[in-house]
N, CA, C and O atoms as a DFTB+ gen file, in Angstrom:
400 C
 N C O
     1  1       1.208      -1.806      14.417
     2  2       2.094      -2.804      13.852
     3  2       1.846      -2.884      12.351
     4  3       0.695      -2.911      11.916
     5  1       2.887      -2.921      11.572
     6  2       2.729      -3.122      10.140
     7  2       3.434      -4.415       9.769
     8  3       4.371      -4.849      10.439
     9  1       2.969      -5.013       8.698
    10  2       3.532      -6.294       8.314
    11  2       3.788      -6.327       6.815
    12  3       2.859      -6.244       6.012
    13  1       5.063      -6.450       6.449
    14  2       5.407      -6.653       5.047
    15  2       4.904      -8.024       4.633
    16  3       4.978      -8.980       5.404
    17  1       4.401      -8.115       3.437
    18  2       3.871      -9.381       2.940
    19  2       5.027     -10.221       2.399
    20  3       5.815      -9.751       1.577
    21  1       5.121     -11.461       2.864
    22  2       6.146     -12.371       2.356
    23  2       5.518     -13.587       1.658
    24  3       6.183     -14.255       0.867
    25  1       4.250     -13.873       1.945
    26  2       3.553     -15.016       1.379
    27  2       3.025     -14.682      -0.022
    28  3       2.349     -13.669      -0.206
    29  1       3.334     -15.531      -1.006
    30  2       2.948     -15.268      -2.392
    31  2       1.432     -15.180      -2.555
    32  3       0.943     -14.321      -3.289
    33  1       0.685     -16.051      -1.885
    34  2      -0.770     -16.037      -2.005
    35  2      -1.358     -14.730      -1.456
    36  3      -2.247     -14.139      -2.070
    37  1      -0.862     -14.291      -0.309
    38  2      -1.324     -13.026       0.277
    39  2      -0.950     -11.850      -0.622
    40  3      -1.719     -10.900      -0.769
    41  1       0.238     -11.925      -1.220
    42  2       0.659     -10.871      -2.144
    43  2      -0.286     -10.809      -3.348
    44  3      -0.695      -9.723      -3.758
    45  1      -0.629     -11.958      -3.911
    46  2      -1.526     -11.979      -5.071
    47  2      -2.908     -11.436      -4.708
    48  3      -3.537     -10.767      -5.527
    49  1      -3.390     -11.713      -3.491
    50  2      -4.655     -11.136      -3.028
    51  2      -4.538      -9.615      -2.962
    52  3      -5.449      -8.900      -3.378
    53  1      -3.418      -9.127      -2.440
    54  2      -3.198      -7.684      -2.339
    55  2      -3.104      -7.047      -3.721
    56  3      -3.651      -5.966      -3.934
    57  1      -2.424      -7.692      -4.660
    58  2      -2.316      -7.175      -6.027
    59  2      -3.711      -7.065      -6.646
    60  3      -4.008      -6.086      -7.331
    61  1      -4.560      -8.055      -6.411
    62  2      -5.926      -7.994      -6.945
    63  2      -6.705      -6.826      -6.355
    64  3      -7.479      -6.184      -7.064
    65  1      -6.513      -6.537      -5.065
    66  2      -7.147      -5.361      -4.463
    67  2      -6.677      -4.080      -5.142
    68  3      -7.480      -3.199      -5.449
    69  1      -5.383      -3.987      -5.371
    70  2      -4.815      -2.801      -6.019
    71  2      -5.359      -2.658      -7.440
    72  3      -5.747      -1.563      -7.848
    73  1      -5.387      -3.750      -8.188
    74  2      -5.855      -3.692      -9.576
    75  2      -7.328      -3.334      -9.677
    76  3      -7.745      -2.686     -10.637
    77  1      -8.125      -3.754      -8.688
    78  2      -9.545      -3.385      -8.707
    79  2      -9.730      -1.893      -8.441
    80  3     -10.645      -1.272      -8.983
    81  1      -8.875      -1.328      -7.619
    82  2      -9.027       0.072      -7.227
    83  2      -8.302       1.049      -8.150
    84  3      -8.777       2.165      -8.362
    85  1      -7.157       0.640      -8.702
    86  2      -6.309       1.553      -9.468
    87  2      -5.915       0.961     -10.812
    88  3      -5.782      -0.253     -10.964
    89  1      -5.733       1.845     -11.776
    90  2      -5.107       1.458     -13.031
    91  2      -3.620       1.718     -12.837
    92  3      -3.154       2.847     -12.991
    93  1      -2.884       0.679     -12.501
    94  2      -1.478       0.843     -12.141
    95  2      -0.575       1.184     -13.330
    96  3       0.613       1.451     -13.150
    97  1      -1.130       1.177     -14.530
    98  2      -0.363       1.576     -15.711
    99  2      -0.403       3.094     -15.919
   100  3       0.474       3.648     -16.582
   101  1      -1.397       3.759     -15.366
   102  2      -1.543       5.208     -15.518
   103  2      -0.762       5.930     -14.437
   104  3      -0.446       5.358     -13.393
   105  1      -0.458       7.173     -14.692
   106  2       0.247       8.023     -13.732
   107  2      -0.507       9.337     -13.600
   108  3      -1.146       9.799     -14.545
   109  1      -0.426       9.928     -12.420
   110  2      -1.027      11.238     -12.205
   111  2      -0.400      12.231     -13.160
   112  3       0.800      12.141     -13.422
   113  1      -1.145      13.157     -13.681
   114  2      -2.480      13.605     -13.292
   115  2      -3.629      12.880     -14.006
   116  3      -4.775      13.322     -13.913
   117  1      -3.350      11.778     -14.714
   118  2      -4.437      11.010     -15.331
   119  2      -5.341      10.436     -14.242
   120  3      -4.949      10.351     -13.078
   121  1      -6.551      10.044     -14.630
   122  2      -7.474       9.391     -13.710
   123  2      -6.938       7.979     -13.451
   124  3      -6.948       7.134     -14.346
   125  1      -6.480       7.735     -12.248
   126  2      -5.873       6.442     -11.921
   127  2      -6.828       5.501     -11.197
   128  3      -6.533       4.315     -11.053
   129  1      -7.976       6.016     -10.735
   130  2      -8.888       5.205      -9.938
   131  2      -9.899       4.468     -10.804
   132  3     -10.477       5.054     -11.720
   133  1     -10.113       3.205     -10.526
   134  2     -11.123       2.396     -11.213
   135  2     -12.467       2.425     -10.503
   136  3     -13.488       2.054     -11.083
   137  1     -12.472       2.857      -9.271
   138  2     -13.707       2.916      -8.485
   139  2     -13.898       4.351      -8.007
   140  3     -12.926       5.072      -7.783
   141  1     -15.158       4.761      -7.850
   142  2     -15.384       6.137      -7.377
   143  2     -15.144       6.245      -5.870
   144  3     -15.811       5.579      -5.079
   145  1     -14.211       7.068      -5.493
   146  2     -13.946       7.336      -4.077
   147  2     -14.537       8.690      -3.737
   148  3     -14.475       9.619      -4.542
   149  1     -15.113       8.809      -2.542
   150  2     -15.624      10.106      -2.115
   151  2     -14.475      11.056      -1.809
   152  3     -14.546      12.250      -2.100
   153  1     -13.426      10.515      -1.223
   154  2     -12.268      11.332      -0.869
   155  2     -11.010      10.558      -1.209
   156  3     -10.928       9.351      -0.981
   157  1     -10.044      11.252      -1.749
   158  2      -8.760      10.638      -2.038
   159  2      -7.650      11.583      -1.594
   160  3      -7.857      12.786      -1.432
   161  1      -6.488      11.015      -1.404
   162  2      -5.337      11.812      -1.015
   163  2      -4.111      11.132      -1.606
   164  3      -3.946       9.918      -1.486
   165  1      -3.277      11.899      -2.225
   166  2      -2.055      11.372      -2.820
   167  2      -0.882      12.038      -2.113
   168  3      -0.859      13.255      -1.930
   169  1       0.098      11.215      -1.716
   170  2       1.269      11.728      -1.023
   171  2       2.527      11.437      -1.820
   172  3       2.625      10.430      -2.521
   173  1       3.471      12.330      -1.698
   174  2       4.804      12.104      -2.198
   175  2       5.406      10.922      -1.428
   176  3       5.158      10.776      -0.231
   177  1       6.184      10.088      -2.098
   178  2       6.750       8.901      -1.464
   179  2       7.521       9.237      -0.189
   180  3       7.362       8.565       0.830
   181  1       8.357      10.278      -0.243
   182  2       9.156      10.630       0.936
   183  2       8.272      11.022       2.111
   184  3       8.583      10.681       3.252
   185  1       7.182      11.725       1.857
   186  2       6.239      12.091       2.917
   187  2       5.549      10.841       3.458
   188  3       5.405      10.677       4.670
   189  1       5.121       9.959       2.547
   190  2       4.395       8.751       2.960
   191  2       5.270       7.787       3.744
   192  3       4.742       6.953       4.480
   193  1       6.569       7.871       3.616
   194  2       7.462       6.983       4.347
   195  2       8.081       7.666       5.568
   196  3       8.934       7.083       6.238
   197  1       7.660       8.883       5.856
   198  2       8.219       9.604       6.999
   199  2       7.601       9.124       8.308
   200  3       6.505       8.566       8.325
   201  1       8.312       9.348       9.388
   202  2       7.850       8.938      10.716
   203  2       6.531       9.619      11.065
   204  3       5.633       8.971      11.603
   205  1       6.395      10.908      10.771
   206  2       5.174      11.643      11.136
   207  2       3.958      11.126      10.378
   208  3       2.843      11.184      10.896
   209  1       4.149      10.627       9.171
   210  2       3.023      10.113       8.393
   211  2       2.394       8.893       9.057
   212  3       1.180       8.707       8.978
   213  1       3.202       8.057       9.712
   214  2       2.677       6.834      10.326
   215  2       1.690       7.143      11.443
   216  3       0.733       6.396      11.648
   217  1       1.913       8.231      12.160
   218  2       0.945       8.633      13.189
   219  2      -0.376       9.058      12.539
   220  3      -1.456       8.731      13.032
   221  1      -0.275       9.773      11.453
   222  2      -1.478      10.189      10.727
   223  2      -2.196       8.978      10.136
   224  3      -3.425       8.913      10.166
   225  1      -1.458       8.042       9.613
   226  2      -2.048       6.832       9.063
   227  2      -2.792       6.041      10.140
   228  3      -3.898       5.554       9.903
   229  1      -2.195       5.916      11.300
   230  2      -2.862       5.221      12.402
   231  2      -4.180       5.917      12.752
   232  3      -5.185       5.255      13.011
   233  1      -4.172       7.248      12.759
   234  2      -5.383       8.002      13.047
   235  2      -6.453       7.723      11.995
   236  3      -7.622       7.538      12.332
   237  1      -6.060       7.694      10.728
   238  2      -7.014       7.417       9.650
   239  2      -7.573       5.999       9.737
   240  3      -8.760       5.785       9.492
   241  1      -6.733       5.039      10.079
   242  2      -7.190       3.655      10.240
   243  2      -8.245       3.593      11.337
   244  3      -9.290       2.967      11.162
   245  1      -7.978       4.235      12.456
   246  2      -8.920       4.211      13.570
   247  2     -10.221       4.933      13.241
   248  3     -11.291       4.492      13.662
   249  1     -10.149       6.038      12.496
   250  2     -11.358       6.775      12.114
   251  2     -12.201       6.028      11.090
   252  3     -13.425       6.157      11.079
   253  1     -11.564       5.259      10.241
   254  2     -12.274       4.598       9.147
   255  2     -13.079       3.380       9.596
   256  3     -14.020       2.968       8.917
   257  1     -12.710       2.811      10.733
   258  2     -13.311       1.558      11.204
   259  2     -13.082       0.402      10.239
   260  3     -13.798      -0.599      10.291
   261  1     -12.106       0.528       9.373
   262  2     -11.709      -0.573       8.512
   263  2     -10.680      -1.416       9.263
   264  3      -9.935      -0.886      10.087
   265  1     -10.629      -2.723       8.990
   266  2      -9.683      -3.572       9.716
   267  2      -8.229      -3.359       9.298
   268  3      -7.318      -3.708      10.050
   269  1      -7.995      -2.793       8.111
   270  2      -6.629      -2.577       7.654
   271  2      -6.620      -1.568       6.520
   272  3      -7.655      -1.235       5.944
   273  1      -5.437      -1.100       6.221
   274  2      -5.182      -0.306       5.024
   275  2      -4.040      -1.004       4.307
   276  3      -3.043      -1.361       4.934
   277  1      -4.169      -1.199       3.030
   278  2      -3.100      -1.806       2.239
   279  2      -2.256      -0.696       1.650
   280  3      -2.774       0.194       0.976
   281  1      -0.958      -0.743       1.900
   282  2      -0.030       0.181       1.261
   283  2       0.791      -0.627       0.267
   284  3       1.380      -1.651       0.613
   285  1       0.820      -0.152      -0.969
   286  2       1.515      -0.871      -2.031
   287  2       2.467       0.065      -2.756
   288  3       2.083       1.160      -3.168
   289  1       3.692      -0.364      -2.906
   290  2       4.688       0.389      -3.663
   291  2       4.878      -0.355      -4.977
   292  3       5.247      -1.530      -4.981
   293  1       4.627       0.325      -6.090
   294  2       4.690      -0.324      -7.395
   295  2       6.036      -0.148      -8.088
   296  3       6.349      -0.874      -9.031
   297  1       6.833       0.813      -7.625
   298  2       8.140       1.059      -8.211
   299  2       9.094       1.396      -7.084
   300  3       8.943       2.459      -6.482
   301  1      10.073       0.554      -6.758
   302  2      10.580      -0.541      -7.556
   303  2       9.610      -1.719      -7.602
   304  3       8.790      -1.920      -6.707
   305  1       9.738      -2.478      -8.672
   306  2       8.817      -3.595      -8.927
   307  2       8.779      -4.536      -7.727
   308  3       9.823      -4.953      -7.226
   309  1       7.557      -4.872      -7.262
   310  2       7.429      -5.693      -6.058
   311  2       7.999      -7.107      -6.168
   312  3       8.393      -7.686      -5.156
   313  1       8.049      -7.670      -7.371
   314  2       8.563      -9.037      -7.530
   315  2       9.965      -9.016      -8.133
   316  3      10.908      -9.564      -7.561
   317  1      10.089      -8.376      -9.294
   318  2      11.359      -8.404     -10.024
   319  2      12.514      -7.793      -9.244
   320  3      13.658      -8.223      -9.397
   321  1      12.234      -6.803      -8.413
   322  2      13.301      -6.211      -7.616
   323  2      13.142      -6.513      -6.123
   324  3      14.006      -7.152      -5.523
   325  1      12.048      -6.058      -5.528
   326  2      11.952      -6.078      -4.069
   327  2      11.969      -7.493      -3.496
   328  3      12.735      -7.774      -2.574
   329  1      11.136      -8.384      -4.026
   330  2      11.121      -9.756      -3.492
   331  2      12.453     -10.450      -3.756
   332  3      12.971     -11.172      -2.904
   333  1      12.991     -10.223      -4.933
   334  2      14.274     -10.841      -5.293
   335  2      15.382     -10.429      -4.328
   336  3      16.227     -11.246      -3.962
   337  1      15.378      -9.167      -3.919
   338  2      16.424      -8.655      -3.039
   339  2      16.179      -8.922      -1.551
   340  3      17.126      -9.141      -0.795
   341  1      14.884      -8.905      -1.122
   342  2      14.584      -8.920       0.309
   343  2      13.704     -10.079       0.769
   344  3      13.395     -10.183       1.956
   345  1      13.300     -10.944      -0.146
   346  2      12.409     -12.074       0.174
   347  2      11.106     -11.614       0.817
   348  3      10.501     -12.338       1.607
   349  1      10.695     -10.432       0.478
   350  2       9.434      -9.829       0.916
   351  2       8.945      -8.950      -0.234
   352  3       9.717      -8.545      -1.104
   353  1       7.655      -8.670      -0.213
   354  2       7.092      -7.755      -1.204
   355  2       6.983      -6.373      -0.574
   356  3       6.831      -6.258       0.642
   357  1       7.058      -5.332      -1.380
   358  2       6.951      -3.975      -0.850
   359  2       5.480      -3.541      -0.771
   360  3       5.125      -2.421      -1.138
   361  1       4.656      -4.441      -0.293
   362  2       3.250      -4.222       0.036
   363  2       3.127      -4.542       1.519
   364  3       3.706      -5.522       1.988
   365  1       2.392      -3.741       2.253
   366  2       2.235      -4.053       3.659
   367  2       0.929      -3.527       4.203
   368  3       0.299      -2.629       3.644
   369  1       0.551      -4.120       5.313
   370  2      -0.681      -3.786       5.999
   371  2      -0.357      -3.101       7.322
   372  3       0.088      -3.769       8.255
   373  1      -0.565      -1.791       7.430
   374  2      -0.509      -1.171       8.752
   375  2      -1.852      -1.444       9.454
   376  3      -2.885      -0.926       9.029
   377  1      -1.843      -2.230      10.492
   378  2      -3.076      -2.636      11.163
   379  2      -3.536      -1.600      12.176
   380  3      -2.759      -0.760      12.631
   381  1      -4.817      -1.677      12.517
   382  2      -5.361      -0.838      13.582
   383  2      -4.560      -1.039      14.845
   384  3      -4.135      -2.144      15.181
   385  1      -4.366       0.080      15.539
   386  2      -3.654       0.015      16.807
   387  2      -2.153      -0.173      16.644
   388  3      -1.464      -0.528      17.600
   389  1      -1.641       0.064      15.439
   390  2      -0.208      -0.135      15.235
   391  2       0.569       0.939      16.007
   392  3       0.106       2.068      16.170
   393  1       1.720       0.568      16.459
   394  2       2.615       1.513      17.109
   395  2       3.764       1.767      16.163
   396  3       4.823       1.151      16.283
   397  1       3.563       2.663      15.230
   398  2       4.529       2.876      14.160
   399  2       5.808       3.484      14.646
   400  3       6.719       3.722      13.853
């Protein structure tokens, strides 16, 4: 199960997580990470939003033993465009055991 964030407070918590991990002003191939990761993977947007990717994401969530993975889309702008149009932010949590 994945859940789009609609609550402003939860969105601000998610934005803080993103800002701690990434320099959202930089773009690849620049160094975008603020923290050292042992392993990273970058996907094209179309691949990351494909049906087959969700099965892989579920597998990674289960292997990581983390309670969630935060997926954040920074463009289109999460507030100025996405929230304004859909009353939700384009940040979401695919939870463990999700049936994507």
